mmCIF file of N, CA and C in Angstrom:
data_model
loop_
_atom_site.group_PDB
_atom_site.id
_atom_site.type_symbol
_atom_site.label_atom_id
_atom_site.label_comp_id
_atom_site.label_asym_id
_atom_site.label_seq_id
_atom_site.Cartn_x
_atom_site.Cartn_y
_atom_site.Cartn_z
ATOM 1 N N MET A 29 27.189 4.459 -26.472
ATOM 2 C CA MET A 29 25.901 4.348 -25.827
ATOM 3 C C MET A 29 26.003 5.013 -24.459
ATOM 4 N N SER A 30 25.026 5.830 -24.148
ATOM 5 C CA SER A 30 25.055 6.537 -22.872
ATOM 6 C C SER A 30 24.475 5.664 -21.769
ATOM 7 N N VAL A 31 24.701 6.076 -20.547
ATOM 8 C CA VAL A 31 24.170 5.364 -19.379
ATOM 9 C C VAL A 31 22.643 5.370 -19.412
ATOM 10 N N ILE A 32 22.056 6.459 -19.824
ATOM 11 C CA ILE A 32 20.592 6.559 -19.882
ATOM 12 C C ILE A 32 20.037 5.576 -20.904
ATOM 13 N N ASP A 33 20.677 5.442 -22.066
ATOM 14 C CA ASP A 33 20.232 4.481 -23.071
ATOM 15 C C ASP A 33 20.333 3.045 -22.545
ATOM 16 N N THR A 34 21.417 2.769 -21.820
ATOM 17 C CA THR A 34 21.603 1.432 -21.258
ATOM 18 C C THR A 34 20.514 1.108 -20.243
ATOM 19 N N VAL A 35 20.226 2.044 -19.351
ATOM 20 C CA VAL A 35 19.179 1.844 -18.345
ATOM 21 C C VAL A 35 17.823 1.679 -19.023
ATOM 22 N N LYS A 36 17.565 2.472 -20.049
ATOM 23 C CA LYS A 36 16.299 2.377 -20.779
ATOM 24 C C LYS A 36 16.145 1.000 -21.410
ATOM 25 N N GLU A 37 17.210 0.475 -22.031
ATOM 26 C CA GLU A 37 17.160 -0.853 -22.641
ATOM 27 C C GLU A 37 16.906 -1.940 -21.600
ATOM 28 N N ILE A 38 17.533 -1.819 -20.450
ATOM 29 C CA ILE A 38 17.340 -2.812 -19.387
ATOM 30 C C ILE A 38 15.898 -2.792 -18.898
ATOM 31 N N LEU A 39 15.348 -1.600 -18.699
ATOM 32 C CA LEU A 39 13.968 -1.498 -18.229
ATOM 33 C C LEU A 39 12.981 -2.030 -19.263
ATOM 34 N N GLU A 40 13.206 -1.759 -20.514
ATOM 35 C CA GLU A 40 12.322 -2.256 -21.569
ATOM 36 C C GLU A 40 12.384 -3.777 -21.648
ATOM 37 N N ALA A 41 13.577 -4.336 -21.534
ATOM 38 C CA ALA A 41 13.729 -5.789 -21.605
ATOM 39 C C ALA A 41 13.087 -6.470 -20.405
ATOM 40 N N SER A 42 13.135 -5.839 -19.232
ATOM 41 C CA SER A 42 12.593 -6.468 -18.030
ATOM 42 C C SER A 42 11.069 -6.464 -18.010
ATOM 43 N N THR A 43 10.431 -5.606 -18.807
ATOM 44 C CA THR A 43 8.967 -5.561 -18.820
ATOM 45 C C THR A 43 8.364 -6.355 -19.964
ATOM 46 N N GLN A 44 9.206 -6.915 -20.820
ATOM 47 C CA GLN A 44 8.706 -7.701 -21.943
ATOM 48 C C GLN A 44 8.565 -9.152 -21.515
ATOM 49 N N ASN A 45 7.362 -9.664 -21.610
ATOM 50 C CA ASN A 45 7.077 -11.043 -21.233
ATOM 51 C C ASN A 45 6.583 -11.786 -22.468
ATOM 52 N N PRO A 46 7.288 -12.833 -22.898
ATOM 53 C CA PRO A 46 6.853 -13.552 -24.096
ATOM 54 C C PRO A 46 5.527 -14.284 -23.900
ATOM 55 N N ASN A 47 5.111 -14.513 -22.669
ATOM 56 C CA ASN A 47 3.865 -15.222 -22.384
ATOM 57 C C ASN A 47 2.716 -14.274 -22.049
ATOM 58 N N ARG A 48 2.910 -12.993 -22.237
ATOM 59 C CA ARG A 48 1.876 -12.021 -21.889
ATOM 60 C C ARG A 48 0.601 -12.324 -22.661
ATOM 61 N N GLY A 49 -0.512 -12.413 -21.940
ATOM 62 C CA GLY A 49 -1.791 -12.675 -22.558
ATOM 63 C C GLY A 49 -2.145 -14.145 -22.627
ATOM 64 N N ASP A 50 -1.166 -15.019 -22.395
ATOM 65 C CA ASP A 50 -1.457 -16.452 -22.400
ATOM 66 C C ASP A 50 -2.209 -16.824 -21.131
ATOM 67 N N SER A 51 -3.084 -17.785 -21.258
ATOM 68 C CA SER A 51 -3.810 -18.287 -20.105
ATOM 69 C C SER A 51 -2.902 -19.223 -19.323
ATOM 70 N N VAL A 52 -2.730 -18.957 -18.043
ATOM 71 C CA VAL A 52 -1.868 -19.773 -17.203
ATOM 72 C C VAL A 52 -2.692 -20.283 -16.029
ATOM 73 N N SER A 53 -2.690 -21.600 -15.831
ATOM 74 C CA SER A 53 -3.416 -22.131 -14.692
ATOM 75 C C SER A 53 -2.506 -22.076 -13.476
ATOM 76 N N GLU A 54 -3.016 -21.530 -12.403
ATOM 77 C CA GLU A 54 -2.233 -21.330 -11.205
ATOM 78 C C GLU A 54 -2.413 -22.513 -10.265
ATOM 79 N N SER A 55 -1.327 -22.964 -9.711
ATOM 80 C CA SER A 55 -1.361 -24.084 -8.781
ATOM 81 C C SER A 55 -2.005 -23.672 -7.468
ATOM 82 N N LYS A 56 -2.806 -24.554 -6.910
ATOM 83 C CA LYS A 56 -3.421 -24.328 -5.607
ATOM 84 C C LYS A 56 -2.758 -25.183 -4.541
ATOM 85 N N GLY A 57 -1.775 -25.968 -4.924
ATOM 86 C CA GLY A 57 -1.070 -26.819 -3.980
ATOM 87 C C GLY A 57 -0.368 -27.957 -4.696
ATOM 88 N N ALA A 58 -0.042 -28.990 -3.932
ATOM 89 C CA ALA A 58 0.670 -30.128 -4.504
ATOM 90 C C ALA A 58 0.268 -31.401 -3.784
ATOM 91 N N TYR A 59 0.483 -32.506 -4.470
ATOM 92 C CA TYR A 59 0.280 -33.822 -3.875
ATOM 93 C C TYR A 59 1.629 -34.293 -3.340
ATOM 94 N N TRP A 60 1.618 -34.847 -2.133
ATOM 95 C CA TRP A 60 2.849 -35.266 -1.467
ATOM 96 C C TRP A 60 2.787 -36.725 -1.059
ATOM 97 N N CYS A 61 3.912 -37.389 -1.130
ATOM 98 C CA CYS A 61 4.102 -38.682 -0.483
ATOM 99 C C CYS A 61 5.119 -38.421 0.613
ATOM 100 N N HIS A 62 4.656 -38.428 1.846
ATOM 101 C CA HIS A 62 5.534 -38.080 2.962
ATOM 102 C C HIS A 62 6.585 -39.154 3.237
ATOM 103 N N ASP A 63 6.285 -40.390 2.864
ATOM 104 C CA ASP A 63 7.272 -41.452 3.066
ATOM 105 C C ASP A 63 8.448 -41.317 2.107
ATOM 106 N N CYS A 64 8.144 -41.004 0.850
ATOM 107 C CA CYS A 64 9.185 -40.941 -0.185
ATOM 108 C C CYS A 64 9.675 -39.514 -0.462
ATOM 109 N N GLN A 65 8.990 -38.519 0.108
ATOM 110 C CA GLN A 65 9.318 -37.113 -0.146
ATOM 111 C C GLN A 65 9.109 -36.733 -1.613
ATOM 112 N N GLU A 66 8.172 -37.402 -2.279
ATOM 113 C CA GLU A 66 7.825 -37.090 -3.670
ATOM 114 C C GLU A 66 6.770 -35.989 -3.661
ATOM 115 N N ARG A 67 6.832 -35.090 -4.653
ATOM 116 C CA ARG A 67 5.892 -33.973 -4.770
ATOM 117 C C ARG A 67 5.477 -33.826 -6.215
ATOM 118 N N ILE A 68 4.151 -33.660 -6.441
ATOM 119 C CA ILE A 68 3.621 -33.414 -7.783
ATOM 120 C C ILE A 68 2.656 -32.240 -7.687
ATOM 121 N N LEU A 69 2.889 -31.178 -8.462
ATOM 122 C CA LEU A 69 1.979 -30.034 -8.472
ATOM 123 C C LEU A 69 0.604 -30.455 -8.959
ATOM 124 N N ASP A 70 -0.432 -29.841 -8.407
ATOM 125 C CA ASP A 70 -1.800 -30.192 -8.788
ATOM 126 C C ASP A 70 -2.078 -29.918 -10.257
ATOM 127 N N VAL A 71 -1.436 -28.935 -10.848
ATOM 128 C CA VAL A 71 -1.666 -28.625 -12.260
ATOM 129 C C VAL A 71 -1.035 -29.669 -13.189
ATOM 130 N N ASP A 72 -0.175 -30.527 -12.636
ATOM 131 C CA ASP A 72 0.457 -31.580 -13.422
ATOM 132 C C ASP A 72 -0.284 -32.914 -13.315
ATOM 133 N N VAL A 73 -1.425 -32.929 -12.593
ATOM 134 C CA VAL A 73 -2.195 -34.152 -12.393
ATOM 135 C C VAL A 73 -3.477 -34.069 -13.208
ATOM 136 N N GLU A 74 -3.745 -35.107 -13.975
ATOM 137 C CA GLU A 74 -4.984 -35.167 -14.743
ATOM 138 C C GLU A 74 -6.062 -35.822 -13.885
ATOM 139 N N GLY A 75 -7.283 -35.317 -13.988
ATOM 140 C CA GLY A 75 -8.393 -35.898 -13.239
ATOM 141 C C GLY A 75 -8.531 -35.291 -11.849
ATOM 142 N N GLU A 76 -9.517 -35.763 -11.125
ATOM 143 C CA GLU A 76 -9.835 -35.225 -9.805
ATOM 144 C C GLU A 76 -9.253 -36.047 -8.664
ATOM 145 N N ASP A 77 -8.879 -37.297 -8.938
ATOM 146 C CA ASP A 77 -8.388 -38.185 -7.891
ATOM 147 C C ASP A 77 -6.917 -37.923 -7.605
ATOM 148 N N ALA A 78 -6.525 -38.197 -6.359
ATOM 149 C CA ALA A 78 -5.120 -38.062 -5.975
ATOM 150 C C ALA A 78 -4.301 -39.110 -6.720
ATOM 151 N N PRO A 79 -3.131 -38.718 -7.202
ATOM 152 C CA PRO A 79 -2.296 -39.683 -7.927
ATOM 153 C C PRO A 79 -1.601 -40.637 -6.962
ATOM 154 N N ASP A 80 -1.092 -41.719 -7.506
ATOM 155 C CA ASP A 80 -0.262 -42.632 -6.730
ATOM 156 C C ASP A 80 1.182 -42.164 -6.823
ATOM 157 N N CYS A 81 1.911 -42.363 -5.756
ATOM 158 C CA CYS A 81 3.322 -41.981 -5.707
ATOM 159 C C CYS A 81 4.096 -42.771 -6.757
ATOM 160 N N PRO A 82 4.925 -42.102 -7.559
ATOM 161 C CA PRO A 82 5.696 -42.821 -8.573
ATOM 162 C C PRO A 82 6.754 -43.748 -7.969
ATOM 163 N N ALA A 83 7.141 -43.531 -6.713
ATOM 164 C CA ALA A 83 8.176 -44.352 -6.092
ATOM 165 C C ALA A 83 7.615 -45.579 -5.372
ATOM 166 N N CYS A 84 6.479 -45.398 -4.626
ATOM 167 C CA CYS A 84 5.983 -46.508 -3.806
ATOM 168 C C CYS A 84 4.558 -46.943 -4.149
ATOM 169 N N ASP A 85 3.881 -46.232 -5.036
ATOM 170 C CA ASP A 85 2.511 -46.524 -5.485
ATOM 171 C C ASP A 85 1.430 -46.297 -4.432
ATOM 172 N N ASP A 86 1.758 -45.696 -3.291
ATOM 173 C CA ASP A 86 0.730 -45.313 -2.320
ATOM 174 C C ASP A 86 0.036 -44.046 -2.801
ATOM 175 N N GLU A 87 -1.216 -43.847 -2.384
ATOM 176 C CA GLU A 87 -1.936 -42.640 -2.767
ATOM 177 C C GLU A 87 -1.299 -41.423 -2.097
ATOM 178 N N MET A 88 -1.129 -40.359 -2.861
ATOM 179 C CA MET A 88 -0.505 -39.144 -2.350
ATOM 180 C C MET A 88 -1.546 -38.273 -1.655
ATOM 181 N N THR A 89 -1.093 -37.341 -0.818
ATOM 182 C CA THR A 89 -1.948 -36.453 -0.047
ATOM 183 C C THR A 89 -1.866 -35.049 -0.618
ATOM 184 N N PHE A 90 -3.035 -34.382 -0.792
ATOM 185 C CA PHE A 90 -3.047 -33.013 -1.304
ATOM 186 C C PHE A 90 -2.825 -32.043 -0.160
ATOM 187 N N GLU A 91 -1.946 -31.076 -0.371
ATOM 188 C CA GLU A 91 -1.711 -30.008 0.584
ATOM 189 C C GLU A 91 -1.694 -28.694 -0.159
ATOM 190 N N ARG A 92 -2.424 -27.727 0.377
ATOM 191 C CA ARG A 92 -2.488 -26.404 -0.249
ATOM 192 C C ARG A 92 -1.162 -25.688 -0.111
ATOM 193 N N SER A 93 -0.948 -24.743 -1.023
ATOM 194 C CA SER A 93 0.287 -23.973 -0.978
ATOM 195 C C SER A 93 0.217 -22.924 0.123
ATOM 196 N N ALA A 94 1.358 -22.446 0.512
ATOM 197 C CA ALA A 94 1.419 -21.461 1.592
ATOM 198 C C ALA A 94 0.702 -20.171 1.243
ATOM 199 N N GLY A 95 0.578 -19.847 -0.037
ATOM 200 C CA GLY A 95 -0.067 -18.622 -0.462
ATOM 201 C C GLY A 95 -1.582 -18.682 -0.485
ATOM 202 N N SER A 96 -2.154 -19.863 -0.292
ATOM 203 C CA SER A 96 -3.613 -19.990 -0.355
ATOM 204 C C SER A 96 -4.210 -19.932 1.043
ATOM 205 N N THR A 97 -5.488 -19.651 1.109
ATOM 206 C CA THR A 97 -6.188 -19.573 2.383
ATOM 207 C C THR A 97 -6.253 -20.949 3.021
ATOM 208 N N GLY A 98 -6.025 -21.011 4.305
ATOM 209 C CA GLY A 98 -6.137 -22.269 5.025
ATOM 210 C C GLY A 98 -4.989 -23.223 4.737
ATOM 211 N N CYS A 99 -3.806 -22.700 4.677
ATOM 212 C CA CYS A 99 -2.624 -23.507 4.360
ATOM 213 C C CYS A 99 -2.536 -24.717 5.290
ATOM 214 N N ALA A 100 -2.262 -25.866 4.712
ATOM 215 C CA ALA A 100 -2.101 -27.090 5.486
ATOM 216 C C ALA A 100 -0.642 -27.373 5.800
ATOM 217 N N CYS A 101 0.215 -26.386 5.571
ATOM 218 C CA CYS A 101 1.657 -26.586 5.777
ATOM 219 C C CYS A 101 2.006 -26.715 7.240
#
C-alpha cells in the first residue's frame, strides 16, 4: 500500500459519520446545583420545569452554555 492510498483511506474514514442526516437536538445549556456541583444537560430533562438535584433535592438553576448568546457563565 502506498503512502497516497493510506492518506486517502484516512481522509475517507474521517469524513464518514454514522449519524449523518439524523436529527440531533442541540443543548442550550445545563441545570446546575451549585451546592452539590451536580450538572444535568437541558436536553436530558423532560418538561419545562427545572429538575430537582439528584443529590440534595433542591431545585436546580439553568445556565446557558458559553457558546450561546448572553452566557450566564
